[in-house]
PDB file of C-alpha atoms and ligand atoms in Angstrom:
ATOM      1  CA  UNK A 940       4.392   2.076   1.111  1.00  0.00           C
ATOM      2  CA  UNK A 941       8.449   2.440   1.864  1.00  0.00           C
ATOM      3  CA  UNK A 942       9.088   0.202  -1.180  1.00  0.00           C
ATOM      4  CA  UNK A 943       7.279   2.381  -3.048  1.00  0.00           C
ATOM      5  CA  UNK A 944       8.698   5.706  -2.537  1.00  0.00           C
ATOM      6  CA  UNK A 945      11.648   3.951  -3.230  1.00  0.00           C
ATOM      7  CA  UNK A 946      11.094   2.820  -6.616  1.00  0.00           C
ATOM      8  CA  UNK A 947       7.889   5.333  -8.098  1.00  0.00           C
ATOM      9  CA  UNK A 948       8.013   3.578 -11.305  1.00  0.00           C
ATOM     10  CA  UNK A 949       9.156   0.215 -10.757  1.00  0.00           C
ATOM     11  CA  UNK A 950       6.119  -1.377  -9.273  1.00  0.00           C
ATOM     12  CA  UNK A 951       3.367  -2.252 -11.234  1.00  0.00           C
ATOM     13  CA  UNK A 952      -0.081  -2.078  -8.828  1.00  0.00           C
ATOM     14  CA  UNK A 953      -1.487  -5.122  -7.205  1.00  0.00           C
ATOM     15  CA  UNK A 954      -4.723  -4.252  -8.787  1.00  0.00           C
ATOM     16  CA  UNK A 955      -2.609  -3.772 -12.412  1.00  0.00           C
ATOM     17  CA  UNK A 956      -0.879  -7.367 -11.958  1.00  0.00           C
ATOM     18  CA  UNK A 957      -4.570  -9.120 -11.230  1.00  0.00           C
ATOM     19  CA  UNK A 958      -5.890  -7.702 -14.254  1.00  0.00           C
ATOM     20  CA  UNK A 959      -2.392  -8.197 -16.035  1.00  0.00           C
ATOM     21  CA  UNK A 960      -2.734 -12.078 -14.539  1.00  0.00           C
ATOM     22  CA  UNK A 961      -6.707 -12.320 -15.492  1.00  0.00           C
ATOM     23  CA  UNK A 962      -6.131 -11.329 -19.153  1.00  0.00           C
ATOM     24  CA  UNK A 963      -3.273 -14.421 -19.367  1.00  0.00           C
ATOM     25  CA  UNK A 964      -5.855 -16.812 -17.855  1.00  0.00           C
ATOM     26  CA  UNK A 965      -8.230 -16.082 -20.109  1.00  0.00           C
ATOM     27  CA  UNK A 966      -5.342 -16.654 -23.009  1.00  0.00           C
ATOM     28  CA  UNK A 967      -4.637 -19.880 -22.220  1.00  0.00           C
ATOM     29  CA  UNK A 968      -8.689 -20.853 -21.816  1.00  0.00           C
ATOM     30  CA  UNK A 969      -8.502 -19.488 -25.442  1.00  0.00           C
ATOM     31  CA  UNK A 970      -5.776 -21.686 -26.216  1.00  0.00           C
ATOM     32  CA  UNK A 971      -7.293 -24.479 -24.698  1.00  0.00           C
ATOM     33  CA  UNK A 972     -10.715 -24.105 -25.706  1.00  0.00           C
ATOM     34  CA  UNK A 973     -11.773 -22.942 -22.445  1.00  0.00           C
ATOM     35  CA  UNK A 974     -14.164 -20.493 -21.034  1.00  0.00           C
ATOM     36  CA  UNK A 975     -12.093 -18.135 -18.531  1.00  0.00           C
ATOM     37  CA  UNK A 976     -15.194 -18.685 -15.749  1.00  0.00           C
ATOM     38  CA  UNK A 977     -14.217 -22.177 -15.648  1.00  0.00           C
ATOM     39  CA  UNK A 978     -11.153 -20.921 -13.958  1.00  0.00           C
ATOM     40  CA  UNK A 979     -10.727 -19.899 -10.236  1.00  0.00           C
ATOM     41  CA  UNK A 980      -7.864 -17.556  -9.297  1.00  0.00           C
ATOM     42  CA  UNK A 981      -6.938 -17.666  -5.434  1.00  0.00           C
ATOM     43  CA  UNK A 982      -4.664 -15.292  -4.502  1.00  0.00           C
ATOM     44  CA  UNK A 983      -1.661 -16.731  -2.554  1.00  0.00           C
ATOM     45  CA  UNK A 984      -0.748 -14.205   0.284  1.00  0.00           C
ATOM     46  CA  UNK A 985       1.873 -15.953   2.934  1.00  0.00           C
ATOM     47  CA  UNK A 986       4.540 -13.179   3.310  1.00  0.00           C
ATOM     48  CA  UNK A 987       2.314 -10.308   2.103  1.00  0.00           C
ATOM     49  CA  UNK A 988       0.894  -7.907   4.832  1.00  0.00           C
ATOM     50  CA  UNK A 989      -2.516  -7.157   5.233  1.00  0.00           C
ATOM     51  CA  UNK A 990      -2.558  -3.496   3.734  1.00  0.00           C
ATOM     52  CA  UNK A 991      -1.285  -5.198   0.436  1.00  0.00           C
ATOM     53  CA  UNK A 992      -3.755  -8.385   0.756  1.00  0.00           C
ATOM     54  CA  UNK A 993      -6.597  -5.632   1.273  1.00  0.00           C
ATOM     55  CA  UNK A 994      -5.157  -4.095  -2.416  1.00  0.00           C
ATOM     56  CA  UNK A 995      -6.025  -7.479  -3.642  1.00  0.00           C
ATOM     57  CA  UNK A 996      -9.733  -7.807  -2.084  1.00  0.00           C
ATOM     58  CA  UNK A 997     -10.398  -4.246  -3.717  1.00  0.00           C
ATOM     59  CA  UNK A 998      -8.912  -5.308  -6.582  1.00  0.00           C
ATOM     60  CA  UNK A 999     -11.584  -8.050  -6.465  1.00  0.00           C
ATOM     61  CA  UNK A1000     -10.351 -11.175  -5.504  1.00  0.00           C
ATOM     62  CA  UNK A1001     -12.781 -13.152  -3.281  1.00  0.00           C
ATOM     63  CA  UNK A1002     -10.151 -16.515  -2.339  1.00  0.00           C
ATOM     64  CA  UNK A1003      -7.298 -15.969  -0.512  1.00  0.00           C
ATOM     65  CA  UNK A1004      -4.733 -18.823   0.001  1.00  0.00           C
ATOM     66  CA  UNK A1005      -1.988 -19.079   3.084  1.00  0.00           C
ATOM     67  CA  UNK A1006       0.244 -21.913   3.809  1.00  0.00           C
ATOM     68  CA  UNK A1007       0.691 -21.480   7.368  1.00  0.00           C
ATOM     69  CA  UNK A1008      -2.483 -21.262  10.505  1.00  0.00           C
ATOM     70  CA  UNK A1009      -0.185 -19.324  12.359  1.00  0.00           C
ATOM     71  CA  UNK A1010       0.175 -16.558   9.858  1.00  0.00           C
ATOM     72  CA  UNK A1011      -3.350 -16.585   8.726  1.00  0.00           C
ATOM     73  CA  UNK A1012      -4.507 -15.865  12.170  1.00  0.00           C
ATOM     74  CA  UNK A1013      -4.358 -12.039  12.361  1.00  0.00           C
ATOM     75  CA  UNK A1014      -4.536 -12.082   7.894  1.00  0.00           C
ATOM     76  CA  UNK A1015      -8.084 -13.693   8.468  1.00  0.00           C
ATOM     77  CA  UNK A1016      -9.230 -11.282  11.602  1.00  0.00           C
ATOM     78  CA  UNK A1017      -8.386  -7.838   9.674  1.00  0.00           C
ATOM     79  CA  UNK A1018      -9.618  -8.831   6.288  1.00  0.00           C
ATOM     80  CA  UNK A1019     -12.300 -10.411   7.554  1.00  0.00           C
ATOM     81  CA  UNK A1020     -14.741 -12.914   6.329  1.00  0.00           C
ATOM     82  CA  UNK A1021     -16.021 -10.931   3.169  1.00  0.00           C
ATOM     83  CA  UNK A1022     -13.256 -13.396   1.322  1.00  0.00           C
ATOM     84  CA  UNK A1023     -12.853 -17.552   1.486  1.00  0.00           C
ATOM     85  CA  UNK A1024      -9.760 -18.722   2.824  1.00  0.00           C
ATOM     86  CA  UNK A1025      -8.111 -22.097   1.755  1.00  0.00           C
ATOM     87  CA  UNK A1026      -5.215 -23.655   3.580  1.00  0.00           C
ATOM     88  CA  UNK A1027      -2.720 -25.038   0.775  1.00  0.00           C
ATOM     89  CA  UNK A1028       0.059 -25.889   3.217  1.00  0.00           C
ATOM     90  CA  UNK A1029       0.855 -28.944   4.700  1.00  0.00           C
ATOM     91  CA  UNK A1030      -1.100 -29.157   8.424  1.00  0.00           C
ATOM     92  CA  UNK A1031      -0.340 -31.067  11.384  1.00  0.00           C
ATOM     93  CA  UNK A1032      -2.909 -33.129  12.891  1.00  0.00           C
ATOM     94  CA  UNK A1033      -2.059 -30.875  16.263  1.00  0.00           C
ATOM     95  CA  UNK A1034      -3.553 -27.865  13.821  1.00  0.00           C
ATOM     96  CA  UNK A1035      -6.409 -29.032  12.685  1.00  0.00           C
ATOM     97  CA  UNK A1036      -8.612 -27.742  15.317  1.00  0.00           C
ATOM     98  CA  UNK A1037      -7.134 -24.217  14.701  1.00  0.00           C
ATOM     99  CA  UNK A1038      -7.064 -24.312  10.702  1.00  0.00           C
ATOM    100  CA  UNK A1039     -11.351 -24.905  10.663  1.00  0.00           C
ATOM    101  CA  UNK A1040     -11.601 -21.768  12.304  1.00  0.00           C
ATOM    102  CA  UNK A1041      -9.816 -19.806  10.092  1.00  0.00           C
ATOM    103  CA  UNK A1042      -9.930 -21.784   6.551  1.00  0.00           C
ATOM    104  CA  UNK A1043     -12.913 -22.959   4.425  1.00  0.00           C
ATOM    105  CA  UNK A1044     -11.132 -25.100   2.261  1.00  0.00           C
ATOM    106  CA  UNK A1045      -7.830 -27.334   3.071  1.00  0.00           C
ATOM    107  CA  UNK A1046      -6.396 -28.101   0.069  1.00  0.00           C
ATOM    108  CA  UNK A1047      -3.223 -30.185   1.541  1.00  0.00           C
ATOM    109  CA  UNK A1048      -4.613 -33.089   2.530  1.00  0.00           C
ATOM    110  CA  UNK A1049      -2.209 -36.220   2.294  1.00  0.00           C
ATOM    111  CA  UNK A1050      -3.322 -38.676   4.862  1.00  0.00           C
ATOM    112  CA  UNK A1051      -5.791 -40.491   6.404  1.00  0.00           C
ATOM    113  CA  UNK A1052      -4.564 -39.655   9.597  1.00  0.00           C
ATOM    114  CA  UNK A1053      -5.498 -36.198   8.596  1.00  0.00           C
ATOM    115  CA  UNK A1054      -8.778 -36.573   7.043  1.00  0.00           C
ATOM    116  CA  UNK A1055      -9.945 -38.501  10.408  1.00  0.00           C
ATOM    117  CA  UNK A1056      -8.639 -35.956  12.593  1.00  0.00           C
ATOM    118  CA  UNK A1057     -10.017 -33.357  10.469  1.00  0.00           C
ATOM    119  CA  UNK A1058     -13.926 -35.097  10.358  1.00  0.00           C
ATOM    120  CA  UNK A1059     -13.290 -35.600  13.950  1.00  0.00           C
ATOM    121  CA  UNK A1060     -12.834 -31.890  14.681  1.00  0.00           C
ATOM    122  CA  UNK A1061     -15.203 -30.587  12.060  1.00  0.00           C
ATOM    123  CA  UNK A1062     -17.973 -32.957  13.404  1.00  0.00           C
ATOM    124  CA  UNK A1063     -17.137 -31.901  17.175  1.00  0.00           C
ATOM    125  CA  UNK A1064     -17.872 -28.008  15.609  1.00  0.00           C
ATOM    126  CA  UNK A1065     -20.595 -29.444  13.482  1.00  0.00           C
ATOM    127  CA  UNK A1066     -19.473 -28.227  10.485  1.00  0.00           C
ATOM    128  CA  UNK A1067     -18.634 -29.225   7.226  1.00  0.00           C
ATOM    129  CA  UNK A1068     -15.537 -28.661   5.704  1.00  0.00           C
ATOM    130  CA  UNK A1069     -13.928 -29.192   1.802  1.00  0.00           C
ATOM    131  CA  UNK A1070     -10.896 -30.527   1.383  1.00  0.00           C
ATOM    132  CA  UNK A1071      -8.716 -31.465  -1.126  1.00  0.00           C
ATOM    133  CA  UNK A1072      -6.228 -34.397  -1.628  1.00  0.00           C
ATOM    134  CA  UNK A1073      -2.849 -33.081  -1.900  1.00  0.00           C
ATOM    135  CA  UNK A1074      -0.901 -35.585  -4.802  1.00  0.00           C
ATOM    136  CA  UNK A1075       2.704 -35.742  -5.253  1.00  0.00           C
ATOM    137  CA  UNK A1076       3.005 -35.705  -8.561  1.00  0.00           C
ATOM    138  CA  UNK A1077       6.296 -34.612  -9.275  1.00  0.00           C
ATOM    139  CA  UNK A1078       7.952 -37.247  -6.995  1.00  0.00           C
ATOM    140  CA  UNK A1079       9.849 -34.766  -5.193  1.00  0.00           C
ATOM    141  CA  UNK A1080      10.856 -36.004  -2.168  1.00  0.00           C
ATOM    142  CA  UNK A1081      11.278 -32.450  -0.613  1.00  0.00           C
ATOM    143  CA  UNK A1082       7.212 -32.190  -1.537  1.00  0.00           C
ATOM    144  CA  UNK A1083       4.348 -32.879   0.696  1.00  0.00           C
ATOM    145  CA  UNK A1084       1.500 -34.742  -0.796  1.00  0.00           C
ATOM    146  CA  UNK A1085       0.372 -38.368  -1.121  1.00  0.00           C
ATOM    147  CA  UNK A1086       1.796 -40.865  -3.710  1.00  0.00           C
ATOM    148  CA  UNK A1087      -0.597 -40.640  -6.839  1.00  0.00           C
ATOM    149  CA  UNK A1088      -1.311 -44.524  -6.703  1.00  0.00           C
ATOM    150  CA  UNK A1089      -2.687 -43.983  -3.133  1.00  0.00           C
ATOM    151  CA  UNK A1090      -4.836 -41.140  -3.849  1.00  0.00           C
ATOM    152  CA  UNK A1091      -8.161 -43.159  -5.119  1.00  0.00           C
ATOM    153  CA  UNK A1092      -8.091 -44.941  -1.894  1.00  0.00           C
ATOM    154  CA  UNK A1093      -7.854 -41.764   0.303  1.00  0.00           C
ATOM    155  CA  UNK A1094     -10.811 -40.159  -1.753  1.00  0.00           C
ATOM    156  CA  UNK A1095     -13.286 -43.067  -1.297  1.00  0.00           C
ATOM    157  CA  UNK A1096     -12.347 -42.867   2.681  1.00  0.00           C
ATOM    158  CA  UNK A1097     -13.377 -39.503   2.545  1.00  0.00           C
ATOM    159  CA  UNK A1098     -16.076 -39.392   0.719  1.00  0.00           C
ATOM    160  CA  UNK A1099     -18.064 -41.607   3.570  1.00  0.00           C
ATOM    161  CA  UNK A1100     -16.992 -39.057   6.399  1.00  0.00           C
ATOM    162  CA  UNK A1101     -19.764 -37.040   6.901  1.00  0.00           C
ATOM    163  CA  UNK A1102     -18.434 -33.644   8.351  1.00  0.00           C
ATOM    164  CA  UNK A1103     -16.018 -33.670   5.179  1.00  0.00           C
ATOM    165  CA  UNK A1104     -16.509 -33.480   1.782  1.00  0.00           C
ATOM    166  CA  UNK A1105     -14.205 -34.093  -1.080  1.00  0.00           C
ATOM    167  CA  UNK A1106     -14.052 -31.160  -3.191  1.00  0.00           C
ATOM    168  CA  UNK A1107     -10.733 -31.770  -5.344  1.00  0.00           C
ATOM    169  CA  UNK A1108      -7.305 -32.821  -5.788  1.00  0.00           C
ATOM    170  CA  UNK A1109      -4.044 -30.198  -5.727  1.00  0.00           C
ATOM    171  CA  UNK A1110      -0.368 -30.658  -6.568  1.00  0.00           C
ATOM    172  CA  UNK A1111       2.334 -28.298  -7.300  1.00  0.00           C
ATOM    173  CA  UNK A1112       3.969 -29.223 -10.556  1.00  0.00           C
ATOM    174  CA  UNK A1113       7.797 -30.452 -10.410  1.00  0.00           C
ATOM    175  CA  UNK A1114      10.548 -27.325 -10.233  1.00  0.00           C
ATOM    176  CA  UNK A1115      12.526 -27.211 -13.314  1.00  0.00           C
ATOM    177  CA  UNK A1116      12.591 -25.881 -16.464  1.00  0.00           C
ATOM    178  CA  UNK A1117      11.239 -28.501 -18.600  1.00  0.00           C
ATOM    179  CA  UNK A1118       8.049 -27.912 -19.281  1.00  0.00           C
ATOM    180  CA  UNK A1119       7.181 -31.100 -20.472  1.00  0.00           C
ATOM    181  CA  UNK A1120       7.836 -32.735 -17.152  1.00  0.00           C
ATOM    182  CA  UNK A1121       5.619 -30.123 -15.421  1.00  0.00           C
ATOM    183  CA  UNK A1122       2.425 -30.472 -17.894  1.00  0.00           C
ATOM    184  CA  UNK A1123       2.961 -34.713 -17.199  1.00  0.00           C
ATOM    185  CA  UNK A1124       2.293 -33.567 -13.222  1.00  0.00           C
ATOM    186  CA  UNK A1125      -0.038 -31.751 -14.104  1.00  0.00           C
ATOM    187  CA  UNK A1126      -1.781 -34.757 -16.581  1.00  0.00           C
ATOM    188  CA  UNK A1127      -1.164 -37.355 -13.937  1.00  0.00           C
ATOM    189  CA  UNK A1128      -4.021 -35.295 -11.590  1.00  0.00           C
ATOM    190  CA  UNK A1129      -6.033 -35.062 -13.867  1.00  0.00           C
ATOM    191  CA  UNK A1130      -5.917 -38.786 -15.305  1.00  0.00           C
ATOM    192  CA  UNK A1131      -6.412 -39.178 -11.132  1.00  0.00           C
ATOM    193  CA  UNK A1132      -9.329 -37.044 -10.843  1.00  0.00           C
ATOM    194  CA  UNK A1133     -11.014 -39.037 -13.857  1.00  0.00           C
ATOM    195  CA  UNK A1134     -10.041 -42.361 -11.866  1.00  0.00           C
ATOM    196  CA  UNK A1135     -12.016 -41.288  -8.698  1.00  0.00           C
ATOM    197  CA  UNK A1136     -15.238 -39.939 -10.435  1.00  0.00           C
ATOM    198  CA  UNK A1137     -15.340 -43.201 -12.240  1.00  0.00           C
ATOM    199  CA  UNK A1138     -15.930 -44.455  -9.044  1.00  0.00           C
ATOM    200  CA  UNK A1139     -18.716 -42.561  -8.336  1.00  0.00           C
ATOM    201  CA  UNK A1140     -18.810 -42.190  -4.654  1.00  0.00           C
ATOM    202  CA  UNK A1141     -20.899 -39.342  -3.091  1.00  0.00           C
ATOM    203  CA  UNK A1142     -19.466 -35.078  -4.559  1.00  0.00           C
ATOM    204  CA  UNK A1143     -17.132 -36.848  -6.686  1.00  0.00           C
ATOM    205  CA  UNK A1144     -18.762 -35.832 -10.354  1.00  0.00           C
ATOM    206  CA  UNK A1145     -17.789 -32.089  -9.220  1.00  0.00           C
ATOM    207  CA  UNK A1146     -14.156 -32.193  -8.528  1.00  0.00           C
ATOM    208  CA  UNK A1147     -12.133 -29.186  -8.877  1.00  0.00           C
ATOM    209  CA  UNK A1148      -7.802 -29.851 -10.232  1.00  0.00           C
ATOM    210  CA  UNK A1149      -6.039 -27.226  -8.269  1.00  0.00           C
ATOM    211  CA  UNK A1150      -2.653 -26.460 -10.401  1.00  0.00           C
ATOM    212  CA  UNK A1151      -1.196 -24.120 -11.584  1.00  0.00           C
ATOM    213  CA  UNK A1152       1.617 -20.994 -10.016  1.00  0.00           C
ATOM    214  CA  UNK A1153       3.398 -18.095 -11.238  1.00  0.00           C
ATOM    215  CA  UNK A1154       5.570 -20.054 -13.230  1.00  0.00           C
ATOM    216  CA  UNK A1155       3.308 -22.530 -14.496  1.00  0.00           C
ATOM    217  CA  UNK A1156      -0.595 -21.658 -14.699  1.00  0.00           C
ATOM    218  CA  UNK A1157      -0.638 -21.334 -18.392  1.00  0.00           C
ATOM    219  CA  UNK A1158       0.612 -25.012 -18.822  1.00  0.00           C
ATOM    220  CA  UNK A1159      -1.530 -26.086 -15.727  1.00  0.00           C
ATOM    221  CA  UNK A1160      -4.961 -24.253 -17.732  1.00  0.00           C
ATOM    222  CA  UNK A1161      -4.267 -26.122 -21.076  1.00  0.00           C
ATOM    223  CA  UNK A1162      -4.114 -29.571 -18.937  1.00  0.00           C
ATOM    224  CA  UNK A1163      -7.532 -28.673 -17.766  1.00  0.00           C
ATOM    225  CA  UNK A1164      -6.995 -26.785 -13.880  1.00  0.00           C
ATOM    226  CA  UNK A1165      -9.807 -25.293 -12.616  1.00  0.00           C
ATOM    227  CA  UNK A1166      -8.334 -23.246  -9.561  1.00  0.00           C
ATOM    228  CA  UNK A1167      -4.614 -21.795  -9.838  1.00  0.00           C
ATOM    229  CA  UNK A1168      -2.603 -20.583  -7.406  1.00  0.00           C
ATOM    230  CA  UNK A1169      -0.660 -17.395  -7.469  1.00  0.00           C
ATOM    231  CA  UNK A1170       1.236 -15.509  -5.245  1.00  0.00           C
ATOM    232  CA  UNK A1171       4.360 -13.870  -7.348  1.00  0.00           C
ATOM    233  CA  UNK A1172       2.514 -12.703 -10.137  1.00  0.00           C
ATOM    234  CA  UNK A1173      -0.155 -10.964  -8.089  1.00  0.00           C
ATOM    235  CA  UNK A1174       2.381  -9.368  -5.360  1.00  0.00           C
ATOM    236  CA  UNK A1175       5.524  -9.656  -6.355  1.00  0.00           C
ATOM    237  CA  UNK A1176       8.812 -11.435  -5.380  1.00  0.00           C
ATOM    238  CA  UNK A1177       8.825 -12.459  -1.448  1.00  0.00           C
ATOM    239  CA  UNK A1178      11.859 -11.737   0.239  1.00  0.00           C
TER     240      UNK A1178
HETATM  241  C1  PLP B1267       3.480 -20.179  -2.469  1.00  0.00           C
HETATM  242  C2  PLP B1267       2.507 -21.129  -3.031  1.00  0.00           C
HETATM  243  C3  PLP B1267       1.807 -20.837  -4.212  1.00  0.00           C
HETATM  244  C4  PLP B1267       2.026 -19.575  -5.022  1.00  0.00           C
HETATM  245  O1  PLP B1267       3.285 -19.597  -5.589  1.00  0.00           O
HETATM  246  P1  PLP B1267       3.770 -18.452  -6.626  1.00  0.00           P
HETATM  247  O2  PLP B1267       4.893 -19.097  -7.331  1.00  0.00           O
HETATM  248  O3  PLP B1267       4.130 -17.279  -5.806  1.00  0.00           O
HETATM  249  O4  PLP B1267       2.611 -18.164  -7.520  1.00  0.00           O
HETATM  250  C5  PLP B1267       0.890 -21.766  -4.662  1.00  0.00           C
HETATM  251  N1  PLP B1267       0.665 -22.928  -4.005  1.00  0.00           N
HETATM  252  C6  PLP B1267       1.306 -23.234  -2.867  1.00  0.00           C
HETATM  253  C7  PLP B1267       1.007 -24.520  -2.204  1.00  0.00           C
HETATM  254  C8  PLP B1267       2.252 -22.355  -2.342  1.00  0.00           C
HETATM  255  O5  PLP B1267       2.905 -22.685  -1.218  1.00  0.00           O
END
């Protein structure tokens, strides 16, 4: 509300940047030869308050992404259950118990550790919970996320746990410039995502790519994402 008074004309509306941020996903389906349903836009709130994530849920987005369980806590008691939540931060195993009451979807997972810990939780709550493989595609070493080579053999682990099921695969593409470096990220997840349908275990026909941020969605939707990402675009800088 302070910021703005401050600056009347300088803020576009939450509800004006969805719509703003719709119309370019449905561009690059276009582009792509794409329907824009194929699409999923989760709204990336860590940092944002819940007066300004409630803009959002008006505005009607229905998935709401954080990257931390301690700051979803509170996020996910106000605004409530009428929205999904997915976890795309990286999660301790010490978490784990915390982040299935709060998130439907983990979208960071890069271990076996943490899938085990995870179907042992989830099966203790009997419930079932989606995850997604987190791939390092970008070879960042600052970057959570398993190595890409390793991924096929995490997937088939989890497809036989029965309290979890395998619902995709998510990177973040490399940080530069280049764009031609971040569409190969974005390539090698999906050339990944073909390699562990081919193997047909259990879900796997169905597997969502989630790719795709402010600076990169467009380039993420012409390599074939099906869920992006975005936080700037939608809210604004964070401080
Ligand atoms: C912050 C974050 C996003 C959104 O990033 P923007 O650049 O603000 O769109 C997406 N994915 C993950 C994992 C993030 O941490």
């Amino acid at each position: 509300m302070g910021y703005q008074a401050i600056f009347p004309d300088n803020k576009m509306s939450v509800a004006q940047n969805i719509s703003h941020t719709r119309e370019r996903i449905a561009a690059a389906c276009k582009r792509a030869g794409r329907q824009p349903h194929e699409v999923t836009l989760v709204a990336i709130t860590k940092t944002q308050p819940v007066s300004i994530i409630r803009e959002a849920v008006s505005a009607g987005i229905t998935i709401l992404g954080e990257n931390r369980v301690q700051e979803a806590v509170e996020k996910v008691r106000e605004v409530g259950a009428k929205v999904a939540w997915h976890l795309v931060g990286h999660l301790q195993t010490n978490k784990v118990k915390k982040a299935l009451s709060l998130f439907s979807v983990i979208q960071s997972v890069d271990s076996l550790r943490l899938a085990q810990e995870i179907q042992r939780h989830a099966e203790a709550a009997k419930q079932t919970v989606r995850v997604f493989i987190e791939v390092n595609t970008s070879g960042e070493s600052t970057k959570f996320g398993i190595e890409p080579k390793l991924a096929p053999e995490l997937a088939k682990h989890i497809a036989e746990f029965p309290n979890v099921r395998l619902g995709g695969l998510m990177t973040i593409g490399a940080l530069t410039t280049q764009t031609a470096i971040i569409r190969s990220c974005f390539q090698r997840l999906r050339g990944l995502r073909d390699e562990i349908r081919e193997m047909n275990a259990p879900f796997t026909d169905l597997l969502d790519l989630s790719m795709g941020m402010t600076d990169d969605f467009e380039i993420a939707i012409e390599e074939g994402s099906t869920l992006v990402r975005i936080g700037r675009a939608i809210f604004g800088e964070r401080n």
